[in-house]
């Protein structure tokens, strides 16, 4: 399938996400314009406040987007409200600063002349200062609109919609067409908003009022629709990471296997747990070794049909690196089979909830197992170790680094936090990363994608999956799988323990029956 064919096939979804993206951007920009321009004007009347206020909005701009969304979820839940608040905050800086600068830099002689003509302060503001500062104000609005179009893609992480859904889904699923289907419209939107505001800027006297009326109509339409939704009781709802939703070994296949239907939203992994804790969702999909199961007092629903395939972790290494540094294999073989499920759960818990550093936890585990951990890295980098952007992968990358350096003398460098399988695989293919911790199920279903007959034959068998992954990865990519580490980090469905007890849910089959019986009822 070509990109054009993919785009046509998914056009309705792209169009829907585009309108959601426009809505998020316009509403947040409308509020940011009202507050930002008013604040900028007030600061010109009180110069002492200008530095701390502009400094404050500067600080907001430096907060990472995901972190800001994480702060807002406990206060506002998930969906469009926290997304709009985040976009509003990010848009403030260019609008406040440009309004303040535009008015402050007007020649004082012009203001004195206006006073000499008998103008009041309000007349000077409306007839002199704002018209003269409009080019600078609109430059701020244009910058804010471009920022908001870009940041709005992250709204997909908290079930607020927008073009980020396609972008992040494509990254997780190693689907370039899907990434382009979200990224290209987002880029065009940024250009469109900038161009429209540029036209309004050049025709400011005639265009500003109609533009504000247009934004106001959209705002009123959205507010009415949102209030209507807010009045309804929420039904039982799941919250799942984008990758889990789309994969055949994830939600898509699970719903088929159990023949059930469920309302759900897409959520970033870290925000997903916060949403479950806050009651915004009722069931989530995670991993069996996740330390947050214990931390958040969650119950794991038994997969009574054994749907989820094995996900045993192992080092995946570029063959070229193994040939250049033979000591890599012998060093990493020392930890083969040494990490149990319970040990991995404990390490994840220590990082996620006790706030220990992954390196500290990795050293503590290896020291308890009798390994050396104290070699100091000296000299140039020999091999680069990568990881994906979740706790367990960080810990495993540090374990690899410590073991390699202490038992082979090879110097390592860590490049942590790749945002998906596709990104770290691309880095491996071009030699920017030499090895990273991967899972047999992920390699089977995301990287290698065997045909249905082959998949059905091997997917339930741990040894068959590992052997297929090992042989195919070497043949297709030139990457070699070393021996498994010992633990199985397979998918699981989790709920708040109190809910499973009150609803008598122990298995996914029980959940299916509950959803079927209570399809029209509200959340537990």
mmCIF file of N, CA and C in Angstrom, residues 83-158:
data_model
loop_
_atom_site.group_PDB
_atom_site.id
_atom_site.type_symbol
_atom_site.label_atom_id
_atom_site.label_comp_id
_atom_site.label_asym_id
_atom_site.label_seq_id
_atom_site.Cartn_x
_atom_site.Cartn_y
_atom_site.Cartn_z
ATOM 1 N N UNK A 83 -5.915 19.531 28.334
ATOM 2 C CA UNK A 83 -5.163 19.828 27.107
ATOM 3 C C UNK A 83 -5.255 21.313 26.770
ATOM 4 N N UNK A 84 -6.463 21.879 26.852
ATOM 5 C CA UNK A 84 -6.649 23.305 26.541
ATOM 6 C C UNK A 84 -5.914 24.178 27.562
ATOM 7 N N UNK A 85 -5.960 23.785 28.825
ATOM 8 C CA UNK A 85 -5.252 24.560 29.857
ATOM 9 C C UNK A 85 -3.749 24.551 29.577
ATOM 10 N N UNK A 86 -3.197 23.391 29.224
ATOM 11 C CA UNK A 86 -1.769 23.300 28.928
ATOM 12 C C UNK A 86 -1.404 24.164 27.719
ATOM 13 N N UNK A 87 -2.205 24.092 26.666
ATOM 14 C CA UNK A 87 -1.931 24.893 25.470
ATOM 15 C C UNK A 87 -2.070 26.387 25.768
ATOM 16 N N UNK A 88 -3.052 26.740 26.571
ATOM 17 C CA UNK A 88 -3.229 28.136 26.994
ATOM 18 C C UNK A 88 -1.964 28.648 27.693
ATOM 19 N N UNK A 89 -1.423 27.848 28.598
ATOM 20 C CA UNK A 89 -0.234 28.261 29.353
ATOM 21 C C UNK A 89 0.980 28.415 28.444
ATOM 22 N N UNK A 90 1.118 27.490 27.478
ATOM 23 C CA UNK A 90 2.263 27.570 26.570
ATOM 24 C C UNK A 90 2.165 28.764 25.621
ATOM 25 N N UNK A 91 0.947 29.200 25.321
ATOM 26 C CA UNK A 91 0.773 30.313 24.382
ATOM 27 C C UNK A 91 0.966 31.679 25.039
ATOM 28 N N UNK A 92 0.975 31.725 26.354
ATOM 29 C CA UNK A 92 1.021 33.013 27.048
ATOM 30 C C UNK A 92 2.305 33.799 26.790
ATOM 31 N N UNK A 93 3.457 33.126 26.833
ATOM 32 C CA UNK A 93 4.729 33.846 26.788
ATOM 33 C C UNK A 93 4.867 34.756 25.568
ATOM 34 N N UNK A 94 4.750 34.259 24.337
ATOM 35 C CA UNK A 94 4.939 35.175 23.199
ATOM 36 C C UNK A 94 3.902 36.290 23.137
ATOM 37 N N UNK A 95 2.677 36.014 23.593
ATOM 38 C CA UNK A 95 1.635 37.045 23.534
ATOM 39 C C UNK A 95 1.882 38.132 24.578
ATOM 40 N N UNK A 96 2.157 37.730 25.817
ATOM 41 C CA UNK A 96 2.423 38.711 26.887
ATOM 42 C C UNK A 96 3.663 39.534 26.557
ATOM 43 N N UNK A 97 4.723 38.864 26.189
ATOM 44 C CA UNK A 97 5.997 39.562 25.948
ATOM 45 C C UNK A 97 5.896 40.508 24.760
ATOM 46 N N UNK A 98 5.269 40.070 23.676
ATOM 47 C CA UNK A 98 5.185 40.933 22.499
ATOM 48 C C UNK A 98 4.257 42.117 22.717
ATOM 49 N N UNK A 99 3.154 41.895 23.458
ATOM 50 C CA UNK A 99 2.255 43.016 23.762
ATOM 51 C C UNK A 99 2.977 44.054 24.616
ATOM 52 N N UNK A 100 3.644 43.585 25.646
ATOM 53 C CA UNK A 100 4.388 44.491 26.536
ATOM 54 C C UNK A 100 5.472 45.245 25.770
ATOM 55 N N UNK A 101 6.251 44.518 24.972
ATOM 56 C CA UNK A 101 7.347 45.141 24.226
ATOM 57 C C UNK A 101 6.820 46.109 23.181
ATOM 58 N N UNK A 102 5.760 45.706 22.465
ATOM 59 C CA UNK A 102 5.218 46.555 21.406
ATOM 60 C C UNK A 102 4.738 47.893 21.922
ATOM 61 N N UNK A 103 4.062 47.883 23.073
ATOM 62 C CA UNK A 103 3.550 49.147 23.632
ATOM 63 C C UNK A 103 4.666 49.939 24.294
ATOM 64 N N UNK A 104 5.559 49.250 25.012
ATOM 65 C CA UNK A 104 6.635 49.935 25.742
ATOM 66 C C UNK A 104 7.591 50.672 24.807
ATOM 67 N N UNK A 105 7.756 50.161 23.591
ATOM 68 C CA UNK A 105 8.753 50.745 22.691
ATOM 69 C C UNK A 105 8.185 51.837 21.779
ATOM 70 N N UNK A 106 6.918 52.194 21.997
ATOM 71 C CA UNK A 106 6.358 53.323 21.226
ATOM 72 C C UNK A 106 7.075 54.605 21.640
ATOM 73 N N UNK A 107 7.424 55.395 20.665
ATOM 74 C CA UNK A 107 8.145 56.648 20.921
ATOM 75 C C UNK A 107 7.356 57.515 21.909
ATOM 76 N N UNK A 108 8.016 57.950 22.973
ATOM 77 C CA UNK A 108 7.369 58.772 23.994
ATOM 78 C C UNK A 108 6.798 60.064 23.449
ATOM 79 N N UNK A 109 7.404 60.604 22.388
ATOM 80 C CA UNK A 109 6.919 61.858 21.810
ATOM 81 C C UNK A 109 5.516 61.686 21.240
ATOM 82 N N UNK A 110 5.222 60.490 20.717
ATOM 83 C CA UNK A 110 3.888 60.229 20.172
ATOM 84 C C UNK A 110 2.850 60.243 21.290
ATOM 85 N N UNK A 111 3.192 59.638 22.414
ATOM 86 C CA UNK A 111 2.267 59.610 23.555
ATOM 87 C C UNK A 111 2.044 61.024 24.080
ATOM 88 N N UNK A 112 3.113 61.821 24.156
ATOM 89 C CA UNK A 112 2.984 63.201 24.639
ATOM 90 C C UNK A 112 2.109 64.022 23.688
ATOM 91 N N UNK A 113 2.253 63.762 22.400
ATOM 92 C CA UNK A 113 1.431 64.491 21.431
ATOM 93 C C UNK A 113 -0.040 64.139 21.597
ATOM 94 N N UNK A 114 -0.329 62.873 21.861
ATOM 95 C CA UNK A 114 -1.714 62.440 22.076
ATOM 96 C C UNK A 114 -2.295 63.101 23.311
ATOM 97 N N UNK A 115 -1.475 63.184 24.364
ATOM 98 C CA UNK A 115 -1.940 63.856 25.586
ATOM 99 C C UNK A 115 -2.200 65.333 25.313
ATOM 100 N N UNK A 116 -1.296 65.923 24.512
ATOM 101 C CA UNK A 116 -1.448 67.336 24.185
ATOM 102 C C UNK A 116 -2.721 67.623 23.403
ATOM 103 N N UNK A 117 -3.219 66.614 22.690
ATOM 104 C CA UNK A 117 -4.468 66.757 21.939
ATOM 105 C C UNK A 117 -5.692 66.547 22.831
ATOM 106 N N UNK A 118 -5.441 66.265 24.104
ATOM 107 C CA UNK A 118 -6.547 66.111 25.042
ATOM 108 C C UNK A 118 -7.094 64.698 25.153
ATOM 109 N N UNK A 119 -6.397 63.721 24.640
ATOM 110 C CA UNK A 119 -6.871 62.334 24.726
ATOM 111 C C UNK A 119 -6.772 61.817 26.158
ATOM 112 N N UNK A 120 -7.754 61.016 26.553
ATOM 113 C CA UNK A 120 -7.691 60.346 27.856
ATOM 114 C C UNK A 120 -6.777 59.115 27.746
ATOM 115 N N UNK A 121 -6.468 58.516 28.901
ATOM 116 C CA UNK A 121 -5.591 57.337 28.898
ATOM 117 C C UNK A 121 -6.192 56.190 28.085
ATOM 118 N N UNK A 122 -7.524 56.002 28.232
ATOM 119 C CA UNK A 122 -8.160 54.914 27.491
ATOM 120 C C UNK A 122 -8.151 55.190 25.984
ATOM 121 N N UNK A 123 -8.311 56.461 25.604
ATOM 122 C CA UNK A 123 -8.250 56.817 24.190
ATOM 123 C C UNK A 123 -6.837 56.629 23.625
ATOM 124 N N UNK A 124 -5.844 56.975 24.426
ATOM 125 C CA UNK A 124 -4.451 56.782 23.990
ATOM 126 C C UNK A 124 -4.175 55.296 23.759
ATOM 127 N N UNK A 125 -4.702 54.486 24.684
ATOM 128 C CA UNK A 125 -4.489 53.035 24.559
ATOM 129 C C UNK A 125 -5.163 52.492 23.305
ATOM 130 N N UNK A 126 -6.435 52.834 23.104
ATOM 131 C CA UNK A 126 -7.209 52.226 22.013
ATOM 132 C C UNK A 126 -6.894 52.820 20.651
ATOM 133 N N UNK A 127 -6.537 54.130 20.602
ATOM 134 C CA UNK A 127 -6.365 54.794 19.311
ATOM 135 C C UNK A 127 -4.905 54.994 18.902
ATOM 136 N N UNK A 128 -4.008 54.874 19.885
ATOM 137 C CA UNK A 128 -2.588 55.119 19.576
ATOM 138 C C UNK A 128 -1.732 53.881 19.862
ATOM 139 N N UNK A 129 -1.733 53.471 21.139
ATOM 140 C CA UNK A 129 -0.781 52.425 21.534
ATOM 141 C C UNK A 129 -1.084 51.067 20.881
ATOM 142 N N UNK A 130 -2.331 50.610 20.990
ATOM 143 C CA UNK A 130 -2.657 49.290 20.422
ATOM 144 C C UNK A 130 -2.488 49.279 18.899
ATOM 145 N N UNK A 131 -2.997 50.288 18.157
ATOM 146 C CA UNK A 131 -2.764 50.262 16.703
ATOM 147 C C UNK A 131 -1.276 50.234 16.336
ATOM 148 N N UNK A 132 -0.454 51.016 17.046
ATOM 149 C CA UNK A 132 0.977 51.038 16.730
ATOM 150 C C UNK A 132 1.669 49.733 17.131
ATOM 151 N N UNK A 133 1.157 49.079 18.175
ATOM 152 C CA UNK A 133 1.789 47.850 18.659
ATOM 153 C C UNK A 133 1.249 46.599 17.966
ATOM 154 N N UNK A 134 0.213 46.758 17.134
ATOM 155 C CA UNK A 134 -0.422 45.588 16.508
ATOM 156 C C UNK A 134 0.549 44.668 15.764
ATOM 157 N N UNK A 135 1.504 45.204 14.976
ATOM 158 C CA UNK A 135 2.436 44.296 14.292
ATOM 159 C C UNK A 135 3.187 43.389 15.277
ATOM 160 N N UNK A 136 3.627 43.965 16.390
ATOM 161 C CA UNK A 136 4.341 43.177 17.393
ATOM 162 C C UNK A 136 3.396 42.192 18.094
ATOM 163 N N UNK A 137 2.169 42.636 18.398
ATOM 164 C CA UNK A 137 1.195 41.760 19.052
ATOM 165 C C UNK A 137 0.865 40.570 18.155
ATOM 166 N N UNK A 138 0.641 40.860 16.869
ATOM 167 C CA UNK A 138 0.311 39.776 15.948
ATOM 168 C C UNK A 138 1.487 38.833 15.731
ATOM 169 N N UNK A 139 2.687 39.359 15.819
ATOM 170 C CA UNK A 139 3.857 38.469 15.734
ATOM 171 C C UNK A 139 3.839 37.474 16.891
ATOM 172 N N UNK A 140 3.432 37.940 18.076
ATOM 173 C CA UNK A 140 3.300 37.047 19.224
ATOM 174 C C UNK A 140 2.200 36.021 19.032
ATOM 175 N N UNK A 141 1.064 36.484 18.472
ATOM 176 C CA UNK A 141 -0.051 35.562 18.208
ATOM 177 C C UNK A 141 0.339 34.497 17.193
ATOM 178 N N UNK A 142 1.078 34.891 16.178
ATOM 179 C CA UNK A 142 1.508 33.932 15.164
ATOM 180 C C UNK A 142 2.454 32.894 15.765
ATOM 181 N N UNK A 143 3.366 33.353 16.601
ATOM 182 C CA UNK A 143 4.283 32.420 17.272
ATOM 183 C C UNK A 143 3.509 31.472 18.175
ATOM 184 N N UNK A 144 2.545 32.018 18.924
ATOM 185 C CA UNK A 144 1.757 31.189 19.839
ATOM 186 C C UNK A 144 0.942 30.153 19.079
ATOM 187 N N UNK A 145 0.404 30.532 17.924
ATOM 188 C CA UNK A 145 -0.410 29.581 17.155
ATOM 189 C C UNK A 145 0.432 28.417 16.656
ATOM 190 N N UNK A 146 1.648 28.701 16.200
ATOM 191 C CA UNK A 146 2.536 27.632 15.724
ATOM 192 C C UNK A 146 2.942 26.727 16.879
ATOM 193 N N UNK A 147 3.256 27.329 18.038
ATOM 194 C CA UNK A 147 3.598 26.536 19.223
ATOM 195 C C UNK A 147 2.440 25.617 19.592
ATOM 196 N N UNK A 148 1.240 26.152 19.598
ATOM 197 C CA UNK A 148 0.077 25.368 20.014
ATOM 198 C C UNK A 148 -0.241 24.227 19.058
ATOM 199 N N UNK A 149 -0.068 24.446 17.768
ATOM 200 C CA UNK A 149 -0.300 23.360 16.815
ATOM 201 C C UNK A 149 0.665 22.214 17.100
ATOM 202 N N UNK A 150 1.917 22.546 17.397
ATOM 203 C CA UNK A 150 2.898 21.510 17.699
ATOM 204 C C UNK A 150 2.635 20.806 19.015
ATOM 205 N N UNK A 151 2.400 21.587 20.069
ATOM 206 C CA UNK A 151 2.189 20.993 21.394
ATOM 207 C C UNK A 151 0.876 20.219 21.447
ATOM 208 N N UNK A 152 -0.110 20.632 20.651
ATOM 209 C CA UNK A 152 -1.421 19.956 20.666
ATOM 210 C C UNK A 152 -1.325 18.492 20.261
ATOM 211 N N UNK A 153 -0.258 18.104 19.563
ATOM 212 C CA UNK A 153 -0.102 16.690 19.211
ATOM 213 C C UNK A 153 0.007 15.828 20.460
ATOM 214 N N UNK A 154 0.549 16.405 21.548
ATOM 215 C CA UNK A 154 0.688 15.639 22.788
ATOM 216 C C UNK A 154 -0.640 15.425 23.500
ATOM 217 N N UNK A 155 -1.674 16.121 23.061
ATOM 218 C CA UNK A 155 -2.993 15.937 23.669
ATOM 219 C C UNK A 155 -3.493 14.510 23.505
ATOM 220 N N UNK A 156 -2.980 13.821 22.499
ATOM 221 C CA UNK A 156 -3.382 12.432 22.280
ATOM 222 C C UNK A 156 -3.032 11.558 23.475
ATOM 223 N N UNK A 157 -2.018 11.946 24.232
ATOM 224 C CA UNK A 157 -1.585 11.155 25.381
ATOM 225 C C UNK A 157 -2.606 11.155 26.516
ATOM 226 N N UNK A 158 -3.527 12.139 26.510
ATOM 227 C CA UNK A 158 -4.508 12.204 27.601
ATOM 228 C C UNK A 158 -5.942 12.166 27.051
#
